[in-house]
Short mmCIF file of C-alpha atoms in Angstrom, two decimals:
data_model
loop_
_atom_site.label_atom_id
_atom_site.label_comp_id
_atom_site.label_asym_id
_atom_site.label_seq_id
_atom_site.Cartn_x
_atom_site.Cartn_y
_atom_site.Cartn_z
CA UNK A 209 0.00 0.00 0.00
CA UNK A 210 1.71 3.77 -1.00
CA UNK A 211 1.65 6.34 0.92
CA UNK A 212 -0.85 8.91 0.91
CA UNK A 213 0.03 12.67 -0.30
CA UNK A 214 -0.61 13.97 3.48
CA UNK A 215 2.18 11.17 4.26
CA UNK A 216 4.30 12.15 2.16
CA UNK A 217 3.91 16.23 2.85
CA UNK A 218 4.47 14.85 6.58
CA UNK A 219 7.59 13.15 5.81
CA UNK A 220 8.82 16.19 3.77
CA UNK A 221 8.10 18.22 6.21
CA UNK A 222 9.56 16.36 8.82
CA UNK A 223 12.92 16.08 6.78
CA UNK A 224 13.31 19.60 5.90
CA UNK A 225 12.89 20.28 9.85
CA UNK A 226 15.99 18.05 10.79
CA UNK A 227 18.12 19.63 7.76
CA UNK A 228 16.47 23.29 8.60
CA UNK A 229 18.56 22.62 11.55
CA UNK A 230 21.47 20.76 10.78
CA UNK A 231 25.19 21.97 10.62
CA UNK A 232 26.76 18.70 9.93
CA UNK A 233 25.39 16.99 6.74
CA UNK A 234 26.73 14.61 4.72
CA UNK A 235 25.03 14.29 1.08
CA UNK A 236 25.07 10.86 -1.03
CA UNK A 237 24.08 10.46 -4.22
CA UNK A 238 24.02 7.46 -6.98
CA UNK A 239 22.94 6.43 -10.60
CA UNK A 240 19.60 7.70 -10.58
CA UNK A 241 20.54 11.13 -10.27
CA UNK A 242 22.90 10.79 -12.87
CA UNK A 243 19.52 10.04 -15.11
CA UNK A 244 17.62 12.75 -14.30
CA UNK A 245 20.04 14.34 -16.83
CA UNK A 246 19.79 11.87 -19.26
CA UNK A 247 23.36 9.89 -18.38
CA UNK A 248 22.72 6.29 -19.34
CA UNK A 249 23.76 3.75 -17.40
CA UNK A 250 26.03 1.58 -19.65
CA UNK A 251 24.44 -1.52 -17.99
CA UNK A 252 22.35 -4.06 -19.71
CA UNK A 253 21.41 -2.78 -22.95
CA UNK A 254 22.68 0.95 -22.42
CA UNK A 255 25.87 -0.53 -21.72
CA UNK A 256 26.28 -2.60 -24.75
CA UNK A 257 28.75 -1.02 -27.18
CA UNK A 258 30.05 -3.02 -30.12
CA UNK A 259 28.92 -5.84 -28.96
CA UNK A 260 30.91 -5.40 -25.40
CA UNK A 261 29.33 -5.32 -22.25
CA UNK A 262 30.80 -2.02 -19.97
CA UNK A 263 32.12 -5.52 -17.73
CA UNK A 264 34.33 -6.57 -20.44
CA UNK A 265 35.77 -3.14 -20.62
CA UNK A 266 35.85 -1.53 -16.95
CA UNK A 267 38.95 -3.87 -16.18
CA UNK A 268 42.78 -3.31 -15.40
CA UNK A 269 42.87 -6.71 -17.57
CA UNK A 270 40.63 -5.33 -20.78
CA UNK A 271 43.48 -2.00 -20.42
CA UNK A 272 46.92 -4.03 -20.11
CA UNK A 273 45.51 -5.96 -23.34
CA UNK A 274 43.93 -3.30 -25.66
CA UNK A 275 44.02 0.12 -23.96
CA UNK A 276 42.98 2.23 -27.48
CA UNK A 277 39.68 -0.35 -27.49
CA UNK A 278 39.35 0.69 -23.96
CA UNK A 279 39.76 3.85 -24.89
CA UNK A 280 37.40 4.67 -27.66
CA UNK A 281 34.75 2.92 -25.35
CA UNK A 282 35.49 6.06 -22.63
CA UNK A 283 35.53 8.50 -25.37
CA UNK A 284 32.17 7.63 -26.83
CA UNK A 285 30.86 7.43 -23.05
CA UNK A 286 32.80 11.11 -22.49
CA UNK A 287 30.64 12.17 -26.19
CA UNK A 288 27.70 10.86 -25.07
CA UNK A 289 27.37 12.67 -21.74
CA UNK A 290 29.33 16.02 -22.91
CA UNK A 291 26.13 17.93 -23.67
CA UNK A 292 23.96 17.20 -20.78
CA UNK A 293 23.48 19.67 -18.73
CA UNK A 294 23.03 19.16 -14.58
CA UNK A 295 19.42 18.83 -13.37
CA UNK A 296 17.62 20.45 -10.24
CA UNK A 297 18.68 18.11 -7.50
CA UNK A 298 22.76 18.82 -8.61
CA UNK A 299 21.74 22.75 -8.40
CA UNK A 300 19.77 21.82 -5.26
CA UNK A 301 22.67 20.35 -3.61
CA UNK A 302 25.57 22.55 -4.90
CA UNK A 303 23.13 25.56 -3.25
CA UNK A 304 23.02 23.59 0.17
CA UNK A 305 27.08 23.41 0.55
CA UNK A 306 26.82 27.06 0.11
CA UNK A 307 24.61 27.18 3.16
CA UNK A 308 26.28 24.97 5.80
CA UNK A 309 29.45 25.29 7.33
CA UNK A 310 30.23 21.70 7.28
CA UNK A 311 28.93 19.78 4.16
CA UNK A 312 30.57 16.83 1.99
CA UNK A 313 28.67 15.60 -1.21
CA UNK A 314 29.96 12.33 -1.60
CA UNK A 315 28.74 10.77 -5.26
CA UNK A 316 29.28 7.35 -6.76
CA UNK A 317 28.99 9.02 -10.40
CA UNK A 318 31.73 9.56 -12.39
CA UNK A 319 29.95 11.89 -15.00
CA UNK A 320 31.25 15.38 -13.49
CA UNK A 321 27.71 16.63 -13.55
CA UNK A 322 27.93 17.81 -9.58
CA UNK A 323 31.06 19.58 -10.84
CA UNK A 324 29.58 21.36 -13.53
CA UNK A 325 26.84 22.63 -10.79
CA UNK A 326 29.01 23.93 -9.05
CA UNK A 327 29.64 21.55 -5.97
CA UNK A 328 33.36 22.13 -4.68
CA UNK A 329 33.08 20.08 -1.48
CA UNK A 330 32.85 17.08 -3.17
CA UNK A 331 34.33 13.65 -3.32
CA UNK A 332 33.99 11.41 -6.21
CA UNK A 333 34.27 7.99 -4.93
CA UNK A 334 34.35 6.47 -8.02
CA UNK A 335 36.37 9.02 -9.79
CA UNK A 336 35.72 10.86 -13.27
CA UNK A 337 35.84 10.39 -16.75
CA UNK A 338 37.06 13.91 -17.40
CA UNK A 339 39.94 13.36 -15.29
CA UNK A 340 43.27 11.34 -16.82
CA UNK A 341 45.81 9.33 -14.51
CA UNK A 342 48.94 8.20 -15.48
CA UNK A 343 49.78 4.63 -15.27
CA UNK A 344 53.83 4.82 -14.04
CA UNK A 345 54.21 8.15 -12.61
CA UNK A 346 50.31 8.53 -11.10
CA UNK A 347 49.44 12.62 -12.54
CA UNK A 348 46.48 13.06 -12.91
CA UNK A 349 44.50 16.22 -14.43
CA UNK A 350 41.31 17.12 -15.84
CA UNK A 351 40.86 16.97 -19.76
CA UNK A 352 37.61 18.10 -21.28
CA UNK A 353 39.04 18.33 -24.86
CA UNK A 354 36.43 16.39 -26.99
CA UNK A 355 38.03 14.20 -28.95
CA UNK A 356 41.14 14.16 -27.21
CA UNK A 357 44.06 14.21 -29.47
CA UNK A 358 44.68 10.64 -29.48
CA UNK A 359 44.18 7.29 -28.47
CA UNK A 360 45.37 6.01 -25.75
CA UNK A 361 46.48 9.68 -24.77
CA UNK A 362 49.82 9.69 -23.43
CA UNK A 363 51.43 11.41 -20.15
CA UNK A 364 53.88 13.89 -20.41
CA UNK A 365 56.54 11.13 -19.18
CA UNK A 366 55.47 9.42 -22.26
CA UNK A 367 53.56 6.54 -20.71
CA UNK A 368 49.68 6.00 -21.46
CA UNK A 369 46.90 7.57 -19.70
CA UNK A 370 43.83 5.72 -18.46
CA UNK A 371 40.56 6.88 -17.68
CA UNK A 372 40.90 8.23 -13.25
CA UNK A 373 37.80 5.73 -12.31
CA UNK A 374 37.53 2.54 -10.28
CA UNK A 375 37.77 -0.23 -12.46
CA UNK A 376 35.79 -3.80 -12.09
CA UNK A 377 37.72 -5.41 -9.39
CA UNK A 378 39.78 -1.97 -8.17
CA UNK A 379 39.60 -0.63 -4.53
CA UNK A 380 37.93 2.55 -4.29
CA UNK A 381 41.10 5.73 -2.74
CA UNK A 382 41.34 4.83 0.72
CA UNK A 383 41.91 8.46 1.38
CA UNK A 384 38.42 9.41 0.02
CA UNK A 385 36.81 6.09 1.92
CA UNK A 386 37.86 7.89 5.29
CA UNK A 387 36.74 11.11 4.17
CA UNK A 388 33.59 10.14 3.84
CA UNK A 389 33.76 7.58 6.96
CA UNK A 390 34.69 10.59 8.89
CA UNK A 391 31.90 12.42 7.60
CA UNK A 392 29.04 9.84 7.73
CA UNK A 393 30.11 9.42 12.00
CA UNK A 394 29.86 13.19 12.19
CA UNK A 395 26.82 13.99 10.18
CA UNK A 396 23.40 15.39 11.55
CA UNK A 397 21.84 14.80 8.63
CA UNK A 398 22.63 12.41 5.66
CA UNK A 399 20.86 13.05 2.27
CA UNK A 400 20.66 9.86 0.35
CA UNK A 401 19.86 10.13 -2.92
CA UNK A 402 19.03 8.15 -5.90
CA UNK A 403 21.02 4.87 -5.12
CA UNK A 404 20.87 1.56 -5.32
CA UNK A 405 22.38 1.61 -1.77
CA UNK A 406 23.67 -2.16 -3.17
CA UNK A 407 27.09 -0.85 -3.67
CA UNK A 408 29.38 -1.08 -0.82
CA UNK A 409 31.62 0.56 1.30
CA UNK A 410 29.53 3.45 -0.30
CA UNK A 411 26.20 1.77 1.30
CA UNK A 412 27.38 1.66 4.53
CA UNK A 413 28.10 5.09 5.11
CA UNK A 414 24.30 5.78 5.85
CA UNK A 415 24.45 3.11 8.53
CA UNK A 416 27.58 3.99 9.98
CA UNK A 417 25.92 7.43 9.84
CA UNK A 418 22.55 6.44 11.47
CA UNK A 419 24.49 4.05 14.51
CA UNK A 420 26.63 7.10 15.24
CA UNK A 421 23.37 9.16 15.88
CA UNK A 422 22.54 10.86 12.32
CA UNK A 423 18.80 11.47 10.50
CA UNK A 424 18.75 9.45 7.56
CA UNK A 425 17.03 11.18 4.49
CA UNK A 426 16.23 8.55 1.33
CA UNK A 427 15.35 9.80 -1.92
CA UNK A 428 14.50 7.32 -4.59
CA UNK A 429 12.20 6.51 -7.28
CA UNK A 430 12.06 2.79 -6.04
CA UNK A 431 12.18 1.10 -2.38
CA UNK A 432 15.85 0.34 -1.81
CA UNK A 433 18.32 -1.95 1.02
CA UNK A 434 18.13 1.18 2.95
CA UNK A 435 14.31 2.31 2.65
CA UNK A 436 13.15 0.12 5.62
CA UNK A 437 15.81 1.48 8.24
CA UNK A 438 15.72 5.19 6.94
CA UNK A 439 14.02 8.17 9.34
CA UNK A 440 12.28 8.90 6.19
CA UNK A 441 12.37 7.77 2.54
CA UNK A 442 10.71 10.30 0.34
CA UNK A 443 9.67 8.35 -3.30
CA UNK A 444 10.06 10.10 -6.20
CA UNK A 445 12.29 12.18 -8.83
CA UNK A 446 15.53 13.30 -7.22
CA UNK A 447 15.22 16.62 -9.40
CA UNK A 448 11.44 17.20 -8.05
CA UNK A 449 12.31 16.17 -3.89
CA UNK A 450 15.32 17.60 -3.70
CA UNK A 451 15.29 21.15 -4.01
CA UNK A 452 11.37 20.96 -2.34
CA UNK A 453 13.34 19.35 0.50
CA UNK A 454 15.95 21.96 0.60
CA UNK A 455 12.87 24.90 0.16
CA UNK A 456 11.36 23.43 3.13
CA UNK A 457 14.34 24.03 5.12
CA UNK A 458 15.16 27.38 4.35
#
């Protein structure tokens, strides 16, 4: 049985309350904020891409054999999300760090769009497509340029480039883990929005957030691991809740 619109004005209401007076929050945010915008999810059938599936490609292995064919597959993924533009909730949230004196936006996408919003305290778990590592000497820098010059591109030590994401079977930076560790324990308030909360260590950060004390805030267009244990879950478009959330609480 849903919820009726009363319950879910209620549950609004009671989450913009908490955040209206919250110092400490810690914003998370997954996939389906991403497609708001229109980002596919190169899973399944968006991820299929001549005849590879994003697994077959997302690999330190699939690199060390055929890094240009890894390549072009990132630069048709970098093509494909260049124009889109960020949606409400990415303004929403990039509007909130401006009000709070201690905020982290911690985001499992690697599409940049929280960037282009305008979000500065932010940690991309993940990492970014727009952003280039080296594989010997470890630089890594932002590249926009669309099409890049070549493929693979190469470092300015002369060794290859790869895309700065976790890979398929790749630890996520430890140093961004305790970041947002350290920020889930302290956190009033954490804003979870639009993932699968599947994913871990990301999806324990809202229960290391909620044992140490902190009102969980869900955000999803479909019940999740997390929806039964959440102060509130709010159902529905990220770029609708969000900034009404955020409204509430000014």
């Amino acid at each position: 049985m849903g919820l009726s619109r009363s319950d879910v004005a209620s549950d609004l209401a009671a989450a913009a309350a908490r955040l209206r007076g919250a110092r400490r929050v810690l914003a998370l945010t997954g996939a389906g904020v991403s497609a708001e915008s229109g980002v596919p999810t190169f899973r399944g059938q968006d991820g299929l891409w001549r005849r590879f599936r994003a697994e077959d490609l997302a690999t330190p292995q699939a690199f060390a054999r055929d890094p240009k064919l890894v390549w072009e597959w990132y630069a048709w993924r970098r093509e494909v999300i260049a124009p889109l533009r960020p949606n409400a909730a990415h303004v929403a949230l990039a509007a909130l760090e401006q009000r709070l004196p201690d905020f982290l936006l911690a985001t499992q996408n690697v599409d940049g769009l929280h960037a282009v919003a305008g979000s500065r305290r932010l940690l991309e778990l993940h990492g970014s497509l727009w952003r280039l590592r080296c594989v010997a000497c470890g630089h890594a820098a932002e590249d926009r340029r669309m099409p890049l010059p070549e493929l693979p591109p190469r470092c300015a030590c002369g060794t290859v480039l790869r895309p700065d994401v976790v890979w398929f079977g790749e630890m996520l930076p430890a140093a961004a883990v305790e970041q947002a560790v350290a920020a889930a324990q302290e956190a009033e308030v954490v804003l979870v929005i639009g993932t699968s909360s599947l994913v871990y260590p990301a999806a324990a950060l809202p229960e290391m957030a909620r044992a140490a004390g902190a009102f969980v805030v869900e955000i999803n267009t479909e019940t999740t691991p997390l929806t039964a244990s959440a102060d509130v879950s709010l159902r529905g478009p990220a770029a609708e809740i969000t900034p009404a959330l955020l409204a509430g609480a000014s």
